[in-house]
Amino acid sequence: MQLSGVLGHKRLTALISRAIDRGTLPPTLLFAGPSGVGKWMVARATAQAVNCLEPLRSPLPYDACGKCRSCDRIARGVHVDVIAIEPDDRASIKIDVIRDVLERTGYRPFEGKLRVILIREADTLETSAQNSLLKSLEEPPPGTMFILTTAAPGVLLPTVRSRCMRLRFGRLTATEVTTALVRDHGQTEAEARAAAPLADGSIGQALALSDTDLSELRDSAIALLQQTSGRADTPARLQAATNLVGQKGKERDREELAVVLRLTASMLRDIEAINAGADRAVLANPVIVDDLSNLARSFAGDRARTAFGAVDRALTALDRNAGTKVVAEWLAVQL
Ligand SMILES: [Zn+2]
């Protein structure tokens, strides 16, 4: 993977490329941001760029060629100087693994220009493993750089965090997720377009969702719109909220409710498109086009857009740990 081939994160990849070109790339980097957005991919692309034997100068100032012996070996994971450390089966990285790798940094890079130590999900490093890294992060051995990636930087020891230059990765746009699903994961355009709006800007989440049966969640989202459309009175709306979160003892968890709300949001976008007379081929939910067309009249004018804004606020509230029942009731009244 080249830096220029990474989807999204253009500002960060340009920054990394410029820094490599000028020789100012810090030797200890921490890539922080939501999981599944491509941090690990950028880490590997960086390792490839700094070790490439025939680096490209366009479109970025400095990038891997993707073809030389070094690029090829890194892509296949067999380059001796690019060491990737990932959590074990128990989702932890043990001190022995780190000790073993640090021992190797006593020697100059064997075949590469730079030895790059990549640590994935660095928040899973045992405390002792983190402590054993401190000295090397403070003063990396000559010819060695570290890239740590994490979705939970707050879990790392402050002493580890403070020794790394932090780059913040944001979420991808729905379009970027769609492109990635088609380009890198063999999904059809239609599959990708249905999954992307639910993925919250994370390719990882889109892939996890594609293994889930969405039909039940989709039914809940349609029901919510149907039960709040027209002139539903307050008791009917509160009932819709109860249906949304589930009966006592069988309540939906926060994550599942969030997926239903993202589905609702993507349906409201479709309804807006239908009302605007858009081509059906552009809809994210073509399988339920009849239900959506029936709802379109109730959500005419600005109502679909206003409702979309309300769903968006409900999702933000969920993200900030508001109670599921409170959020559902607020939303059912707003729609
Ligand atoms: Zn190369």
CSV table of C-alpha atoms and ligand atoms in Angstrom, one decimal:
chain,number,residue,atom,x,y,z
A,1,MET,CA,0.0,0.0,0.0
A,2,GLN,CA,1.3,3.4,-0.9
A,3,LEU,CA,0.4,6.6,1.1
A,4,SER,CA,-1.3,8.0,-2.0
A,5,GLY,CA,-3.5,4.8,-2.3
A,6,VAL,CA,-5.0,5.3,1.2
A,7,LEU,CA,-8.6,6.3,1.2
A,8,GLY,CA,-9.4,9.4,3.2
A,9,HIS,CA,-6.9,11.0,5.7
A,10,LYS,CA,-5.4,13.1,2.9
A,11,ARG,CA,-4.1,15.7,5.2
A,12,LEU,CA,-2.3,13.1,7.4
A,13,THR,CA,-0.8,11.2,4.5
A,14,ALA,CA,0.4,14.4,2.9
A,15,LEU,CA,2.0,15.5,6.2
A,16,ILE,CA,3.8,12.2,6.6
A,17,SER,CA,5.0,12.2,3.1
A,18,ARG,CA,6.4,15.8,3.4
A,19,ALA,CA,8.1,14.9,6.7
A,20,ILE,CA,9.8,11.9,5.1
A,21,ASP,CA,10.9,14.0,2.2
A,22,ARG,CA,12.4,16.6,4.5
A,23,GLY,CA,13.9,14.0,6.9
A,24,THR,CA,11.8,15.4,9.8
A,25,LEU,CA,9.5,12.4,10.4
A,26,PRO,CA,9.6,11.9,14.2
A,27,PRO,CA,10.9,8.5,15.2
A,28,THR,CA,8.0,7.8,17.5
A,29,LEU,CA,4.5,8.2,16.2
A,30,LEU,CA,1.1,7.4,17.8
A,31,PHE,CA,-1.8,7.0,15.3
A,32,ALA,CA,-5.0,7.6,17.3
A,33,GLY,CA,-8.5,7.4,16.0
A,34,PRO,CA,-11.6,5.2,15.7
A,35,SER,CA,-11.0,1.5,14.9
A,36,GLY,CA,-11.4,0.4,11.3
A,37,VAL,CA,-10.6,3.8,9.6
A,38,GLY,CA,-7.2,2.8,8.2
A,39,LYS,CA,-4.6,3.7,10.9
A,40,TRP,CA,-2.8,0.3,10.5
A,41,MET,CA,-2.8,0.7,6.7
A,42,VAL,CA,-1.2,4.2,6.9
A,43,ALA,CA,1.3,2.8,9.4
A,44,ARG,CA,2.3,0.1,6.9
A,45,ALA,CA,2.4,2.5,4.0
A,46,THR,CA,4.7,4.7,6.1
A,47,ALA,CA,7.0,1.8,6.8
A,48,GLN,CA,7.0,1.0,3.0
A,49,ALA,CA,7.7,4.6,2.0
A,50,VAL,CA,10.7,5.1,4.3
A,51,ASN,CA,12.2,1.8,3.1
A,52,CYS,CA,11.4,2.0,-0.6
A,53,LEU,CA,14.4,1.7,-2.9
A,54,GLU,CA,12.9,3.7,-5.7
A,55,PRO,CA,10.6,6.2,-4.0
A,56,LEU,CA,8.1,8.2,-6.1
A,57,ARG,CA,7.9,12.0,-6.0
A,58,SER,CA,4.4,12.3,-7.3
A,59,PRO,CA,1.5,12.8,-6.6
A,60,LEU,CA,2.9,13.0,-3.0
A,61,PRO,CA,6.4,14.5,-2.4
A,62,TYR,CA,7.6,11.1,-1.2
A,63,ASP,CA,6.0,7.7,-1.4
A,64,ALA,CA,6.7,4.0,-1.9
A,65,CYS,CA,6.9,2.7,-5.4
A,66,GLY,CA,5.0,-0.4,-4.5
A,67,LYS,CA,7.1,-2.5,-6.8
A,68,CYS,CA,10.7,-2.7,-5.6
A,69,ARG,CA,12.1,-5.6,-3.6
A,70,SER,CA,11.7,-3.8,-0.3
A,71,CYS,CA,8.1,-2.7,-1.0
A,72,ASP,CA,7.3,-6.2,-2.1
A,73,ARG,CA,8.8,-7.8,1.0
A,74,ILE,CA,7.0,-5.4,3.3
A,75,ALA,CA,3.7,-5.9,1.6
A,76,ARG,CA,4.1,-9.7,2.1
A,77,GLY,CA,5.1,-9.2,5.7
A,78,VAL,CA,8.5,-10.8,5.3
A,79,HIS,CA,10.8,-7.8,5.5
A,80,VAL,CA,13.3,-8.4,8.4
A,81,ASP,CA,13.4,-4.8,9.5
A,82,VAL,CA,9.7,-4.0,9.5
A,83,ILE,CA,8.3,-5.7,12.5
A,84,ALA,CA,4.6,-5.8,13.1
A,85,ILE,CA,3.4,-6.6,16.6
A,86,GLU,CA,-0.3,-7.4,17.1
A,87,PRO,CA,-2.4,-8.4,20.1
A,88,ASP,CA,-2.5,-12.2,20.8
A,89,ASP,CA,-5.6,-14.3,21.1
A,90,ARG,CA,-6.3,-12.9,24.5
A,91,ALA,CA,-6.2,-9.4,23.2
A,92,SER,CA,-2.9,-8.5,24.9
A,93,ILE,CA,0.7,-7.8,24.0
A,94,LYS,CA,3.0,-9.4,26.5
A,95,ILE,CA,6.3,-8.0,27.8
A,96,ASP,CA,8.3,-11.0,26.3
A,97,VAL,CA,7.2,-10.0,22.8
A,98,ILE,CA,8.4,-6.4,23.3
A,99,ARG,CA,11.7,-7.5,25.0
A,100,ASP,CA,12.4,-9.8,22.1
A,101,VAL,CA,11.9,-7.0,19.6
A,102,LEU,CA,13.9,-4.5,21.5
A,103,GLU,CA,16.8,-6.9,21.6
A,104,ARG,CA,16.9,-6.8,17.9
A,105,THR,CA,17.2,-3.0,17.9
A,106,GLY,CA,20.7,-3.3,19.3
A,107,TYR,CA,21.8,-3.9,15.7
A,108,ARG,CA,21.6,-1.7,12.6
A,109,PRO,CA,18.8,-2.5,10.2
A,110,PHE,CA,19.7,-5.6,8.4
A,111,GLU,CA,18.2,-5.1,4.9
A,112,GLY,CA,16.3,-1.8,5.1
A,113,LYS,CA,17.1,1.9,5.5
A,114,LEU,CA,15.1,2.1,8.7
A,115,ARG,CA,13.9,-0.5,11.1
A,116,VAL,CA,10.2,0.2,11.7
A,117,ILE,CA,8.4,-1.3,14.7
A,118,LEU,CA,4.7,-1.2,14.3
A,119,ILE,CA,2.5,-1.9,17.3
A,120,ARG,CA,-1.2,-2.5,16.5
A,121,GLU,CA,-3.8,-1.7,19.2
A,122,ALA,CA,-1.1,-0.4,21.4
A,123,ASP,CA,-3.6,0.0,24.2
A,124,THR,CA,-3.5,-3.8,24.6
A,125,LEU,CA,0.2,-3.6,25.7
A,126,GLU,CA,0.5,-4.9,29.3
A,127,THR,CA,1.6,-2.3,31.7
A,128,SER,CA,5.0,-4.0,32.1
A,129,ALA,CA,5.4,-4.1,28.3
A,130,GLN,CA,4.6,-0.4,28.1
A,131,ASN,CA,7.2,0.3,30.8
A,132,SER,CA,9.8,-1.7,29.0
A,133,LEU,CA,9.2,0.5,25.9
A,134,LEU,CA,9.7,3.8,27.6
A,135,LYS,CA,13.5,4.1,27.2
A,136,SER,CA,13.4,3.2,23.5
A,137,LEU,CA,10.5,5.6,22.8
A,138,GLU,CA,12.4,8.4,24.7
A,139,GLU,CA,15.5,7.8,22.6
A,140,PRO,CA,15.0,5.4,19.8
A,141,PRO,CA,18.1,3.4,18.8
A,142,PRO,CA,19.8,4.7,15.6
A,143,GLY,CA,18.0,3.6,12.5
A,144,THR,CA,14.8,2.6,14.4
A,145,MET,CA,11.3,4.2,14.4
A,146,PHE,CA,8.1,3.2,16.2
A,147,ILE,CA,4.5,3.6,15.1
A,148,LEU,CA,1.8,2.7,17.6
A,149,THR,CA,-1.8,2.6,16.6
A,150,THR,CA,-4.8,2.8,18.9
A,151,ALA,CA,-8.5,3.5,19.2
A,152,ALA,CA,-8.1,4.2,22.9
A,153,PRO,CA,-5.1,6.4,23.5
A,154,GLY,CA,-6.4,7.3,27.0
A,155,VAL,CA,-5.7,3.7,28.1
A,156,LEU,CA,-1.9,4.1,27.4
A,157,LEU,CA,0.3,5.2,30.2
A,158,PRO,CA,0.8,9.0,30.1
A,159,THR,CA,4.5,8.3,30.0
A,160,VAL,CA,4.1,6.4,26.7
A,161,ARG,CA,1.7,9.0,25.2
A,162,SER,CA,4.0,11.9,26.0
A,163,ARG,CA,6.9,10.3,24.3
A,164,CYS,CA,5.1,9.9,21.0
A,165,MET,CA,4.0,12.5,18.4
A,166,ARG,CA,0.3,12.0,18.1
A,167,LEU,CA,-1.6,12.0,14.8
A,168,ARG,CA,-5.4,12.1,15.0
A,169,PHE,CA,-7.3,10.0,12.5
A,170,GLY,CA,-11.0,11.0,11.9
A,171,ARG,CA,-13.8,8.9,10.6
A,172,LEU,CA,-14.2,8.3,6.9
A,173,THR,CA,-17.1,9.7,4.8
A,174,ALA,CA,-19.8,7.3,3.7
A,175,THR,CA,-18.5,7.7,0.1
A,176,GLU,CA,-14.9,6.8,1.2
A,177,VAL,CA,-16.3,3.7,3.0
A,178,THR,CA,-18.3,2.7,-0.1
A,179,THR,CA,-15.2,3.1,-2.3
A,180,ALA,CA,-13.1,1.0,0.1
A,181,LEU,CA,-15.7,-1.8,0.3
A,182,VAL,CA,-15.8,-2.1,-3.5
A,183,ARG,CA,-12.1,-1.6,-4.1
A,184,ASP,CA,-10.5,-3.6,-1.3
A,185,HIS,CA,-13.2,-6.0,-0.1
A,186,GLY,CA,-14.9,-7.2,-3.2
A,187,GLN,CA,-18.4,-5.9,-2.4
A,188,THR,CA,-20.8,-4.9,-5.1
A,189,GLU,CA,-21.6,-1.2,-5.5
A,190,ALA,CA,-25.2,-1.9,-4.1
A,191,GLU,CA,-24.0,-3.8,-1.1
A,192,ALA,CA,-21.4,-1.2,-0.3
A,193,ARG,CA,-23.9,1.7,-0.6
A,194,ALA,CA,-26.3,0.0,1.7
A,195,ALA,CA,-23.6,-0.8,4.3
A,196,ALA,CA,-21.6,2.5,4.3
A,197,PRO,CA,-24.2,4.8,5.9
A,198,LEU,CA,-24.4,2.4,8.9
A,199,ALA,CA,-20.7,2.1,9.4
A,200,ASP,CA,-20.1,5.3,11.2
A,201,GLY,CA,-17.1,6.1,9.1
A,202,SER,CA,-15.3,2.8,9.8
A,203,ILE,CA,-14.5,0.2,7.2
A,204,GLY,CA,-14.0,-2.3,10.1
A,205,GLN,CA,-17.6,-1.7,11.3
A,206,ALA,CA,-19.0,-1.9,7.8
A,207,LEU,CA,-17.4,-5.3,7.4
A,208,ALA,CA,-18.6,-6.5,10.8
A,209,LEU,CA,-22.1,-5.4,9.9
A,210,SER,CA,-22.1,-7.2,6.6
A,211,ASP,CA,-21.9,-10.4,8.6
A,212,THR,CA,-25.0,-9.4,10.7
A,213,ASP,CA,-28.5,-9.9,9.6
A,214,LEU,CA,-29.8,-6.4,9.2
A,215,SER,CA,-33.4,-7.3,8.4
A,216,GLU,CA,-34.7,-7.2,11.9
A,217,LEU,CA,-32.9,-3.9,12.6
A,218,ARG,CA,-34.2,-2.5,9.3
A,219,ASP,CA,-37.8,-3.5,10.2
A,220,SER,CA,-37.4,-1.5,13.5
A,221,ALA,CA,-36.2,1.6,11.6
A,222,ILE,CA,-39.1,1.4,9.2
A,223,ALA,CA,-41.6,0.9,12.0
A,224,LEU,CA,-40.2,3.9,13.8
A,225,LEU,CA,-40.8,6.1,10.8
A,226,GLN,CA,-44.3,4.6,10.2
A,227,GLN,CA,-45.4,5.0,13.8
A,228,THR,CA,-44.3,8.6,14.0
A,229,SER,CA,-45.4,9.7,10.5
A,230,GLY,CA,-48.7,11.5,10.0
A,231,ARG,CA,-50.2,13.0,13.1
A,232,ALA,CA,-49.2,10.4,15.7
A,233,ASP,CA,-50.2,11.7,19.2
A,234,THR,CA,-47.8,11.6,22.2
A,235,PRO,CA,-48.9,8.2,23.6
A,236,ALA,CA,-48.5,6.6,20.1
A,237,ARG,CA,-45.0,8.2,19.9
A,238,LEU,CA,-44.0,6.9,23.3
A,239,GLN,CA,-45.2,3.5,22.2
A,240,ALA,CA,-43.0,3.8,19.1
A,241,ALA,CA,-40.0,4.6,21.5
A,242,THR,CA,-40.8,1.5,23.5
A,243,ASN,CA,-40.9,-0.6,20.4
A,244,LEU,CA,-37.5,0.9,19.4
A,245,VAL,CA,-35.6,0.1,22.6
A,246,GLY,CA,-37.5,-3.2,23.3
A,247,GLN,CA,-39.5,-4.4,26.2
A,248,LYS,CA,-38.2,-4.5,29.7
A,249,GLY,CA,-35.6,-7.3,30.2
A,250,LYS,CA,-35.1,-7.5,26.4
A,251,GLU,CA,-33.8,-4.0,25.7
A,252,ARG,CA,-31.5,-3.3,22.8
A,253,ASP,CA,-28.0,-2.4,23.7
A,254,ARG,CA,-26.6,1.0,22.8
A,255,GLU,CA,-24.6,-0.3,19.8
A,256,GLU,CA,-27.6,-2.0,18.3
A,257,LEU,CA,-29.9,1.0,18.8
A,258,ALA,CA,-27.2,3.1,17.1
A,259,VAL,CA,-27.3,0.9,14.1
A,260,VAL,CA,-31.1,1.2,13.9
A,261,LEU,CA,-30.8,5.0,14.1
A,262,ARG,CA,-28.2,5.0,11.4
A,263,LEU,CA,-30.5,2.9,9.3
A,264,THR,CA,-33.3,5.4,10.0
A,265,ALA,CA,-31.0,8.3,9.0
A,266,SER,CA,-30.1,6.6,5.7
A,267,MET,CA,-33.8,5.9,5.0
A,268,LEU,CA,-34.6,9.6,5.6
A,269,ARG,CA,-31.9,10.5,3.1
A,270,ASP,CA,-33.6,8.2,0.6
A,271,ILE,CA,-37.0,9.7,1.3
A,272,GLU,CA,-35.6,13.1,0.7
A,273,ALA,CA,-34.2,11.8,-2.6
A,274,ILE,CA,-37.5,10.2,-3.6
A,275,ASN,CA,-39.3,13.5,-2.9
A,276,ALA,CA,-36.8,15.4,-5.0
A,277,GLY,CA,-37.5,13.0,-7.8
A,278,ALA,CA,-34.0,11.4,-7.8
A,279,ASP,CA,-33.3,8.2,-9.7
A,280,ARG,CA,-34.0,5.1,-7.7
A,281,ALA,CA,-30.5,3.8,-8.6
A,282,VAL,CA,-29.0,6.2,-6.1
A,283,LEU,CA,-30.9,5.0,-3.1
A,284,ALA,CA,-29.0,3.4,-0.2
A,285,ASN,CA,-32.0,1.1,0.6
A,286,PRO,CA,-33.4,-0.1,-2.7
A,287,VAL,CA,-34.8,-3.3,-1.2
A,288,ILE,CA,-37.4,-1.3,0.7
A,289,VAL,CA,-38.2,1.2,-2.0
A,290,ASP,CA,-42.0,0.6,-1.7
A,291,ASP,CA,-42.1,1.3,2.1
A,292,LEU,CA,-40.0,4.4,1.5
A,293,SER,CA,-42.2,5.7,-1.3
A,294,ASN,CA,-45.3,5.2,1.0
A,295,LEU,CA,-43.5,7.2,3.7
A,296,ALA,CA,-42.4,9.9,1.3
A,297,ARG,CA,-45.7,11.8,1.4
A,298,SER,CA,-45.7,12.1,5.2
A,299,PHE,CA,-42.1,13.4,5.1
A,300,ALA,CA,-42.6,15.9,2.4
A,301,GLY,CA,-41.2,19.5,2.4
A,302,ASP,CA,-38.5,20.0,5.1
A,303,ARG,CA,-39.7,17.2,7.3
A,304,ALA,CA,-37.3,14.5,6.2
A,305,ARG,CA,-34.4,16.9,6.6
A,306,THR,CA,-35.6,18.0,10.1
A,307,ALA,CA,-36.1,14.4,11.1
A,308,PHE,CA,-32.6,13.6,9.8
A,309,GLY,CA,-31.2,16.3,12.1
A,310,ALA,CA,-33.1,14.9,15.1
A,311,VAL,CA,-31.7,11.4,14.4
A,312,ASP,CA,-28.2,12.8,14.1
A,313,ARG,CA,-28.6,14.5,17.5
A,314,ALA,CA,-30.0,11.3,19.0
A,315,LEU,CA,-26.9,9.5,17.8
A,316,THR,CA,-24.6,12.1,19.3
A,317,ALA,CA,-26.4,11.8,22.6
A,318,LEU,CA,-26.0,8.0,22.5
A,319,ASP,CA,-22.3,8.4,21.8
A,320,ARG,CA,-22.1,10.6,24.9
A,321,ASN,CA,-23.7,7.8,27.0
A,322,ALA,CA,-27.2,9.2,27.3
A,323,GLY,CA,-29.7,6.5,28.3
A,324,THR,CA,-31.2,4.5,25.4
A,325,LYS,CA,-34.8,5.0,26.7
A,326,VAL,CA,-34.4,8.7,27.1
A,327,VAL,CA,-32.9,9.1,23.7
A,328,ALA,CA,-35.6,7.0,22.0
A,329,GLU,CA,-38.4,8.9,23.7
A,330,TRP,CA,-36.9,12.3,22.8
A,331,LEU,CA,-36.5,11.2,19.2
A,332,ALA,CA,-40.0,9.7,18.8
A,333,VAL,CA,-41.5,13.0,19.9
A,334,GLN,CA,-39.2,15.0,17.5
A,335,LEU,CA,-39.8,13.0,14.4
B,1,ZN,ZN,9.5,0.6,-3.5
